[in-house]
XYZ file of N, CA and C in Angstrom:
573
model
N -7.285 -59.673 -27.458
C -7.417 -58.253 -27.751
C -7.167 -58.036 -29.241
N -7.718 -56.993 -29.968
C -7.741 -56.715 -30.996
C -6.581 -55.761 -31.966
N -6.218 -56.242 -32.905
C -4.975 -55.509 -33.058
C -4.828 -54.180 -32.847
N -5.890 -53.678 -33.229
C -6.070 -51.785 -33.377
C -5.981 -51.549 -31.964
N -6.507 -52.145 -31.099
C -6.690 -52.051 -29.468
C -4.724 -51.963 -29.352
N -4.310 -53.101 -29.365
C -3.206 -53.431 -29.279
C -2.161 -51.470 -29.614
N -2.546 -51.657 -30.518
C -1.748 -50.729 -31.039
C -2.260 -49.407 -30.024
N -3.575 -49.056 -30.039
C -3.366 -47.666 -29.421
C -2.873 -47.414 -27.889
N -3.052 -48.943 -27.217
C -2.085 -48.662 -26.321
C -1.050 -48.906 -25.797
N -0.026 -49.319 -27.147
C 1.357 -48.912 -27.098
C 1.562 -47.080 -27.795
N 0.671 -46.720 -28.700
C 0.684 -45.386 -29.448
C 0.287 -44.517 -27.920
N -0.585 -44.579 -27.370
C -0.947 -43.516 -26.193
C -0.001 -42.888 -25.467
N 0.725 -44.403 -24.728
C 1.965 -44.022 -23.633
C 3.367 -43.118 -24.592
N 2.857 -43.771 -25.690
C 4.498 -42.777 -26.784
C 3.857 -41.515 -26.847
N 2.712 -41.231 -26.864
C 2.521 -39.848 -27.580
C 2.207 -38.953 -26.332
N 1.965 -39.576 -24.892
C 1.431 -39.151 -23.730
C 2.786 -37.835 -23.795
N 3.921 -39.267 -23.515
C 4.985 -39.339 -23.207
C 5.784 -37.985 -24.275
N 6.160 -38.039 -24.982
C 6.337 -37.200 -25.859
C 5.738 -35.610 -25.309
N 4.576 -35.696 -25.493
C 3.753 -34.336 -25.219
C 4.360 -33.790 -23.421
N 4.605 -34.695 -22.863
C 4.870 -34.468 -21.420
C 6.238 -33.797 -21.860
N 7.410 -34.522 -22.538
C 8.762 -33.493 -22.505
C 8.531 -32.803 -23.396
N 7.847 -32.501 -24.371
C 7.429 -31.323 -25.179
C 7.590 -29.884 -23.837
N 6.209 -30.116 -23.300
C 6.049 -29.132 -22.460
C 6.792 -28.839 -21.230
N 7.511 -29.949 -20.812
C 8.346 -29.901 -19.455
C 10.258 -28.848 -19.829
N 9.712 -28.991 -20.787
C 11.340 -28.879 -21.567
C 11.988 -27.502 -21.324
N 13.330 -27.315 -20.354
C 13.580 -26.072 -20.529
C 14.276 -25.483 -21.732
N 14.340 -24.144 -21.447
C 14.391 -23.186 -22.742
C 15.803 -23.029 -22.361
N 16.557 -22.887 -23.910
C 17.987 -22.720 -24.893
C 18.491 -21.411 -23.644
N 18.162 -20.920 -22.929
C 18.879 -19.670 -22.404
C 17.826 -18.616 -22.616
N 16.523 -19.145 -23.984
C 15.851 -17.595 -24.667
C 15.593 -17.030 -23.713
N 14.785 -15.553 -23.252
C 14.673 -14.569 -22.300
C 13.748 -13.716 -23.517
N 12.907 -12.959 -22.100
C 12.106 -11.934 -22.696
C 11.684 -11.414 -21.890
N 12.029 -9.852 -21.483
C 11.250 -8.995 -19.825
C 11.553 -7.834 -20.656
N 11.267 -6.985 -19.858
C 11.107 -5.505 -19.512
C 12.324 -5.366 -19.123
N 13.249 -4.510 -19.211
C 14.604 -3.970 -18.202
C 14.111 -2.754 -17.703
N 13.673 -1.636 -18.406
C 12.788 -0.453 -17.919
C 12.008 0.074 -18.955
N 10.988 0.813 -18.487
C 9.987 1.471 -19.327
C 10.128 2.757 -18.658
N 9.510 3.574 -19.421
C 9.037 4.994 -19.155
C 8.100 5.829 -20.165
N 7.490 6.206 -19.281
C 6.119 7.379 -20.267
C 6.604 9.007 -19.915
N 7.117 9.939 -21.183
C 7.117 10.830 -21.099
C 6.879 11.530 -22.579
N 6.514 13.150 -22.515
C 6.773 13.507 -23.499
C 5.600 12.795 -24.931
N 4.503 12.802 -24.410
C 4.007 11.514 -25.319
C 4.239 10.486 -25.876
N 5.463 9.603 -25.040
C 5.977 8.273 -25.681
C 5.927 7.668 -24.824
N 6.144 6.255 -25.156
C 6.827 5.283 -24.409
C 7.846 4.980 -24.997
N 8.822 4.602 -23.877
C 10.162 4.157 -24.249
C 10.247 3.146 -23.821
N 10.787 2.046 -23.913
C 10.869 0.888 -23.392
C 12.216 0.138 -23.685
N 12.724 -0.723 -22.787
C 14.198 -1.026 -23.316
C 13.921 -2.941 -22.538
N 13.868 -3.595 -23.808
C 13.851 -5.416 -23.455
C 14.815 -6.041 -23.456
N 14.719 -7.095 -22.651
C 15.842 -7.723 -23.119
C 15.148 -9.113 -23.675
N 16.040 -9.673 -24.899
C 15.236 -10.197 -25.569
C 16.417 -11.506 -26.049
N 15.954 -12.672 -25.466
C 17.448 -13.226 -26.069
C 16.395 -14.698 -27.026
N 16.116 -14.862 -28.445
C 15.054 -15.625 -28.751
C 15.555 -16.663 -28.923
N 14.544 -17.942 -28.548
C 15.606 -19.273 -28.536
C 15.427 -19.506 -30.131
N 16.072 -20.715 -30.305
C 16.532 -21.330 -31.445
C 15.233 -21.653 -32.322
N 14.444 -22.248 -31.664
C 13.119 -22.673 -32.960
C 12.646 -21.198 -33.578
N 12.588 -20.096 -32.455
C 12.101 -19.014 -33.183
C 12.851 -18.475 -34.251
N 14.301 -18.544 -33.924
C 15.022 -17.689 -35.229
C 15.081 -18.555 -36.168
N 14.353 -19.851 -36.143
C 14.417 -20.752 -37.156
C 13.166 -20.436 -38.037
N 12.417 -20.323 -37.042
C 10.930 -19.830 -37.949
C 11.124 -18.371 -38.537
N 11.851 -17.882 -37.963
C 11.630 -16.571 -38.663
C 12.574 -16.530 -39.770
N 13.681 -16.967 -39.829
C 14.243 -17.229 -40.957
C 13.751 -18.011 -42.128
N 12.571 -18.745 -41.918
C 12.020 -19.360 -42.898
C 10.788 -18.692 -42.898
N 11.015 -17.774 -42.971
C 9.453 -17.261 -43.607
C 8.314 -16.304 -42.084
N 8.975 -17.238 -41.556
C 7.613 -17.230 -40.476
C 7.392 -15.883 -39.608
N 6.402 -14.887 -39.898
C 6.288 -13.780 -39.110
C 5.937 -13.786 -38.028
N 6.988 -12.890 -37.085
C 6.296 -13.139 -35.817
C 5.751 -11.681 -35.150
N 4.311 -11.884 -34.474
C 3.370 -10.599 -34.687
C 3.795 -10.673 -32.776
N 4.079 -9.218 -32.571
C 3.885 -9.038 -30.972
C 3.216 -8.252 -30.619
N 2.123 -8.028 -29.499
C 0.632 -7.438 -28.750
C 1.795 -7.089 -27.890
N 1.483 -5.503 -27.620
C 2.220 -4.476 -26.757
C 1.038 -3.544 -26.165
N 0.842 -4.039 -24.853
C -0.044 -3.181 -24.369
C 0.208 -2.524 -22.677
N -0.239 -1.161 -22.884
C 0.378 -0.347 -21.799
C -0.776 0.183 -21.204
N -0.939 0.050 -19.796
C -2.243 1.076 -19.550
C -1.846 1.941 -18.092
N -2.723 2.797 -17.839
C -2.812 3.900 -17.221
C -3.517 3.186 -15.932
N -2.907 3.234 -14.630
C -3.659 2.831 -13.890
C -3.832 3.836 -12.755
N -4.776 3.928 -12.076
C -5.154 4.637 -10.344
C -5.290 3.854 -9.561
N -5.402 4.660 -8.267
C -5.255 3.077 -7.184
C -7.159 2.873 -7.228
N -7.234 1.939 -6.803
C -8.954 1.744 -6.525
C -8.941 0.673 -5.444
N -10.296 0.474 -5.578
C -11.074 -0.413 -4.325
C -10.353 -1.479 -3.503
N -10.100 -1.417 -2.359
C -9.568 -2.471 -1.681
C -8.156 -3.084 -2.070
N -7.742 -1.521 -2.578
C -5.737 -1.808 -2.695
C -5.437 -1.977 -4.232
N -6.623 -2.341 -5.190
C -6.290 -2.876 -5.945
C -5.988 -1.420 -7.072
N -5.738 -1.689 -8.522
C -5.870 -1.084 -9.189
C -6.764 -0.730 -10.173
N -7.026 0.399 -10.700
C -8.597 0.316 -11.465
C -7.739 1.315 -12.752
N -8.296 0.405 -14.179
C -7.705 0.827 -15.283
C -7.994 2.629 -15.822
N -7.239 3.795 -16.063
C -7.831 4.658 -16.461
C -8.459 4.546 -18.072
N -6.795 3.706 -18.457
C -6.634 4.464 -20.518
C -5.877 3.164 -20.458
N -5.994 2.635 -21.883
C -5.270 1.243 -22.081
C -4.690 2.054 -23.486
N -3.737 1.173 -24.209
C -2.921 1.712 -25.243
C -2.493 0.658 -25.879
N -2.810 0.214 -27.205
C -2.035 -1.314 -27.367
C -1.308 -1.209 -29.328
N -0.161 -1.924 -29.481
C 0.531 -1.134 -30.251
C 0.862 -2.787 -31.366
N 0.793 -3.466 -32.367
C 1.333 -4.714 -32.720
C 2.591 -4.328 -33.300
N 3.669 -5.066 -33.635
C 4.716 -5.313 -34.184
C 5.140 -6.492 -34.738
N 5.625 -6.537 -35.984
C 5.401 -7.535 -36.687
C 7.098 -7.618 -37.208
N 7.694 -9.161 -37.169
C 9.090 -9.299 -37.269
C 9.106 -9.929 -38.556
N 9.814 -9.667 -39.345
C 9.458 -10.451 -40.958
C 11.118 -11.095 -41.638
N 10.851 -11.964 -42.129
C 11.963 -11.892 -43.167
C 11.416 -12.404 -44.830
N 12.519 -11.656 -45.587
C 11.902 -12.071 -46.992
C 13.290 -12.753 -47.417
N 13.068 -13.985 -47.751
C 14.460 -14.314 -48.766
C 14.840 -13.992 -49.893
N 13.592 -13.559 -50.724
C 14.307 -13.364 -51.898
C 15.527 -12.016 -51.805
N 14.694 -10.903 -50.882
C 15.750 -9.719 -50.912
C 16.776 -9.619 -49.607
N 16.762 -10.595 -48.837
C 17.700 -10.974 -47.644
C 17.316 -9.795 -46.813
N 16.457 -9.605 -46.869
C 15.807 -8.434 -45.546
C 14.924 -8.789 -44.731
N 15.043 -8.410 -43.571
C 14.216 -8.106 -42.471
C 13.402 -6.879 -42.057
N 12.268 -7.155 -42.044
C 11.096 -5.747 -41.524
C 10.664 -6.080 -40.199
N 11.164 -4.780 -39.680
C 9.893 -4.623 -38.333
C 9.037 -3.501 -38.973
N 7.394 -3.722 -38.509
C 6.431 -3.098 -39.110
C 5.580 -3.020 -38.392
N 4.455 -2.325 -38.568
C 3.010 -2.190 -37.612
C 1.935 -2.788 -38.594
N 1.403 -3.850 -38.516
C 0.623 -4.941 -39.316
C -0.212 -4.049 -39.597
N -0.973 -3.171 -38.380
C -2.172 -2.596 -38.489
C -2.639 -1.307 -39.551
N -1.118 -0.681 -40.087
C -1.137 0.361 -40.497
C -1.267 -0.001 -42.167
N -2.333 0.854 -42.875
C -2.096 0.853 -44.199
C -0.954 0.517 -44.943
N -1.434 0.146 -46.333
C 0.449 -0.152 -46.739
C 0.546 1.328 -46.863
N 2.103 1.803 -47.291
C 2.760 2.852 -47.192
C 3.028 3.531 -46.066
N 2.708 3.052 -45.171
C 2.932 3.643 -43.598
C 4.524 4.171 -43.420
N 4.574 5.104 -42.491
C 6.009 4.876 -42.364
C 6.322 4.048 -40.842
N 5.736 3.317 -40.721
C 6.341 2.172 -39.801
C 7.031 0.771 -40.172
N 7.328 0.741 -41.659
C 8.140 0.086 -41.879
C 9.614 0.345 -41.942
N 10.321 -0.762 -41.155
C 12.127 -0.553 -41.258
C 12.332 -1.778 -41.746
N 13.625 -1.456 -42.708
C 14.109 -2.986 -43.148
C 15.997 -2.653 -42.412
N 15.954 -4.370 -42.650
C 17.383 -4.127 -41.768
C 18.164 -5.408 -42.751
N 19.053 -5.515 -42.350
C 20.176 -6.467 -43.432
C 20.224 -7.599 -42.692
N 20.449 -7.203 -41.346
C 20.789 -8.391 -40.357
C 19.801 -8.654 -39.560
N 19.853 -10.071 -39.232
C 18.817 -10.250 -38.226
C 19.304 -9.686 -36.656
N 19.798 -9.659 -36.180
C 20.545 -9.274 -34.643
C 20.083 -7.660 -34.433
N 20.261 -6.927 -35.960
C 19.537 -5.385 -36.139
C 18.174 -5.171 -35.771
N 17.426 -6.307 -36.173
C 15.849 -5.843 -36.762
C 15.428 -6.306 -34.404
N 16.013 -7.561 -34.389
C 16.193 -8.230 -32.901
C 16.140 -6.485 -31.586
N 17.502 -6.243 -32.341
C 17.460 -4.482 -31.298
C 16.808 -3.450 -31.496
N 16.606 -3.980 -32.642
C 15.100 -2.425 -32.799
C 13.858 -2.841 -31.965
N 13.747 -4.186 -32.134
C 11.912 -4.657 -31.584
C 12.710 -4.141 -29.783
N 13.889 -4.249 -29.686
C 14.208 -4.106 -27.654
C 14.639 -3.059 -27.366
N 14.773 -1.725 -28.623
C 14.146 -0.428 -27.953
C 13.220 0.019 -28.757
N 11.988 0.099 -27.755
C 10.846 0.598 -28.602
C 10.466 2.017 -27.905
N 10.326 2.788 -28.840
C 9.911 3.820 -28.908
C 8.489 4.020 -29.645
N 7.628 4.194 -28.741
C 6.159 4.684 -29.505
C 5.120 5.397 -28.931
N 4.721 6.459 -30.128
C 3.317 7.111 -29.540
C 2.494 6.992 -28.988
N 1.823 7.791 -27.991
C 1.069 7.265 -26.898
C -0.317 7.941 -27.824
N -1.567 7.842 -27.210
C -2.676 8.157 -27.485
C -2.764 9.279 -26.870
N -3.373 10.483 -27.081
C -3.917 11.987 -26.243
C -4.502 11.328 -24.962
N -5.135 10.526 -25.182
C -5.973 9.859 -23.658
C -5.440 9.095 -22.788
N -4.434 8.476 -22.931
C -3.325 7.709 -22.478
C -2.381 8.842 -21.589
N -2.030 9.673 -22.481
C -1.080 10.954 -22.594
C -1.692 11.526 -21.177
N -3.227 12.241 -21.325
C -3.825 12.829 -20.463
C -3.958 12.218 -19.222
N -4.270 10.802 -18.716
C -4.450 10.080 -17.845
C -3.832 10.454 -16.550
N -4.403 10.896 -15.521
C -3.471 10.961 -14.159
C -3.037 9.736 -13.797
N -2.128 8.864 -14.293
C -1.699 7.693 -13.617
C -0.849 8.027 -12.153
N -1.538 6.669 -11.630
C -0.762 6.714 -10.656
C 0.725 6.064 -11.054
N 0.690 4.755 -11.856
C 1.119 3.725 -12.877
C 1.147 3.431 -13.238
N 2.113 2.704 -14.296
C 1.631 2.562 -15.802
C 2.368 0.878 -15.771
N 1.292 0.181 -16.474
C 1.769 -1.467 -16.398
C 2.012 -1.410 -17.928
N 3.222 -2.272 -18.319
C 3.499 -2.555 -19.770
C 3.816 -3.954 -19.712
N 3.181 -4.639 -20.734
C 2.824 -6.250 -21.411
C 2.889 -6.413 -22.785
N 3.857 -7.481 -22.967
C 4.234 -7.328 -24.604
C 4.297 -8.950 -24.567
N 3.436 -9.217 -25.470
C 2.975 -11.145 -26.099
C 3.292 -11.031 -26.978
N 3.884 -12.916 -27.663
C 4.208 -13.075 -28.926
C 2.491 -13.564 -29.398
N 1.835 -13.374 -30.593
C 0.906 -14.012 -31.180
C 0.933 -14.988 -31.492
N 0.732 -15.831 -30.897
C 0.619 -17.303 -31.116
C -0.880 -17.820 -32.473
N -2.140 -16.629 -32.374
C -2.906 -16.875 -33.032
C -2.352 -16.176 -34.532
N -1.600 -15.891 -34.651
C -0.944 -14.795 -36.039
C -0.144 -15.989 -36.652
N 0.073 -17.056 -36.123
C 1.023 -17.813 -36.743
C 0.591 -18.318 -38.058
N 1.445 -19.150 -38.817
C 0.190 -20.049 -40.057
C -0.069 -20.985 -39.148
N -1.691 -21.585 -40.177
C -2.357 -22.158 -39.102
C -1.371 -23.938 -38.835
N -0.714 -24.002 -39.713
C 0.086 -25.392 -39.258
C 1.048 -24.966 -38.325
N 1.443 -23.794 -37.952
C 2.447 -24.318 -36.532
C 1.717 -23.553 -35.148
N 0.297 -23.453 -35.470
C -0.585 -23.017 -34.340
C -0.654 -24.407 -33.534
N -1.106 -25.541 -34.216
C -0.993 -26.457 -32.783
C -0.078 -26.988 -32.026
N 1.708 -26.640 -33.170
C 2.624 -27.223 -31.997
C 2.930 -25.600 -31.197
N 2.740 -24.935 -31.399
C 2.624 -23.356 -30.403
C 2.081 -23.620 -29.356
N 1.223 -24.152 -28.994
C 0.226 -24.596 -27.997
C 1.187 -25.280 -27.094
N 1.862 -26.347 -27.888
C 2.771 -27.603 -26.969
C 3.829 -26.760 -26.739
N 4.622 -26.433 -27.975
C 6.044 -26.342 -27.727
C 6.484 -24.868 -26.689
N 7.260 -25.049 -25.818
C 7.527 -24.143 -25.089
C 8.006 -22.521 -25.534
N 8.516 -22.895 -26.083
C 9.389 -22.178 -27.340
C 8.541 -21.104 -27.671
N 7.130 -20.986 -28.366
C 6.396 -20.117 -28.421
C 5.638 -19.571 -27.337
N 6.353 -19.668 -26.520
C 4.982 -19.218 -25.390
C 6.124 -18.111 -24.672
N 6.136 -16.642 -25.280
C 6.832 -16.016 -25.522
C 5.824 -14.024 -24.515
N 6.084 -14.009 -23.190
C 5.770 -12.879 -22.818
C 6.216 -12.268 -21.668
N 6.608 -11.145 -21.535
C 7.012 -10.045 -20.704
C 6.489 -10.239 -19.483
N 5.683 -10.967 -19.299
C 4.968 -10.518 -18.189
C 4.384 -9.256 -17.742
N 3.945 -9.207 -16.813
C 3.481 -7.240 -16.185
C 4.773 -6.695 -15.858
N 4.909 -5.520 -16.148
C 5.910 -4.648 -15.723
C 5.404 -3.599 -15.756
N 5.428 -3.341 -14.097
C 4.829 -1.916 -13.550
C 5.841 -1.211 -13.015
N 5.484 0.804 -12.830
C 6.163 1.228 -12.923
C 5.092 2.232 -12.263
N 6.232 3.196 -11.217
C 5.079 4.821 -10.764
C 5.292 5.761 -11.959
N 4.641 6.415 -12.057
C 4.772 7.329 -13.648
C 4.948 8.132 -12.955
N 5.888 8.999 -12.119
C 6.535 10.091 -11.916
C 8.067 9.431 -12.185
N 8.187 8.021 -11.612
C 9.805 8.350 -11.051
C 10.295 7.563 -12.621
N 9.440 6.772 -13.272
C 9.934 5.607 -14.598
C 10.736 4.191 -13.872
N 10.689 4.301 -12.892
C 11.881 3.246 -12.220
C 10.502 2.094 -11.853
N 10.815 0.526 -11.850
C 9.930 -0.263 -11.171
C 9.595 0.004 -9.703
């Protein structure tokens, strides 16, 4: 057999191997759900619990922004039990740190500069409890919607990352960072 042969399959089983506890690997304690939501008054309120593991506050302390997809929609009942969408509503949030001025921003990526959706905070644990009560404007059409219920879903962006830690995002558990569905009757706010 040929050396290069030789080699890739001792390299395969290491790197198989590797990639297998990459992904098998449980998580530091981190956490990320819904505790409750509610739509009133033209807002949503929402209260997370958010506990981020270790690689993330590592990335974010070095630079690394992390962008979150918050989307809420209006649902009625429809066909065969299921639900049929009225009004969807979707909101980004963006977690920042800058070293030179030892601050942290939560921000809305989407909004012009000068927006007033920028907050800066001193501490990281601050900027952490602002993103886990969110408070935000609903749309008039959202607003208007006869829901029966309202589902809320909040993802970390894995495609927002730089593009060098997009492919270990993919592997590493660590980024794979979402709320899941959390539904709710929009009279009572309770799950």
């Amino acid at each position: 057999m040929r050396p290069w042969k030789k080699l890739i399959n001792i390299l395969f089983p290491i790197a198989f191997g590797a990639l297998a506890v990459a992904c098998a690997r449980t998580d530091d304690g981190a956490r990320f759900s819904v505790r409750e939501a509610a739509v009133a008054d033209g807002m949503l309120s929402a209260q997370l619990d958010w506990r981020p593991s270790e690689a993330l506050l590592d990335g974010l302390d070095h630079g690394i922004p992390l962008v979150f997809d918050i989307r809420l929609s209006a649902q009625a009942p429809g066909k065969f039990g299921l639900h049929a969408d009225l009004a969807e509503q979707r909101w980004r949030r963006e977690l920042r740190y800058f070293p030179l001025t030892r601050q942290y921003q939560l921000r809305d990526p989407d909004l012009v500069r000068g927006g007033t959706q920028t907050r800066s905070y001193a501490v990281r644990a601050l900027v952490i409890a602002a993103l886990a009560d969110l408070r935000l404007p609903l749309d008039p059409a959202l607003a208007a919607a006869s829901a029966q219920r309202y589902v809320l879903r909040i993802d970390l962006e894995r495609d927002a990352l730089p593009g060098a830690l997009r492919l270990p995002a993919l592997i590493d558990a660590d980024w794979h960072l979402s709320t899941g569905n959390y539904a709710w009757q929009a009279r009572s706010g309770a799950r």
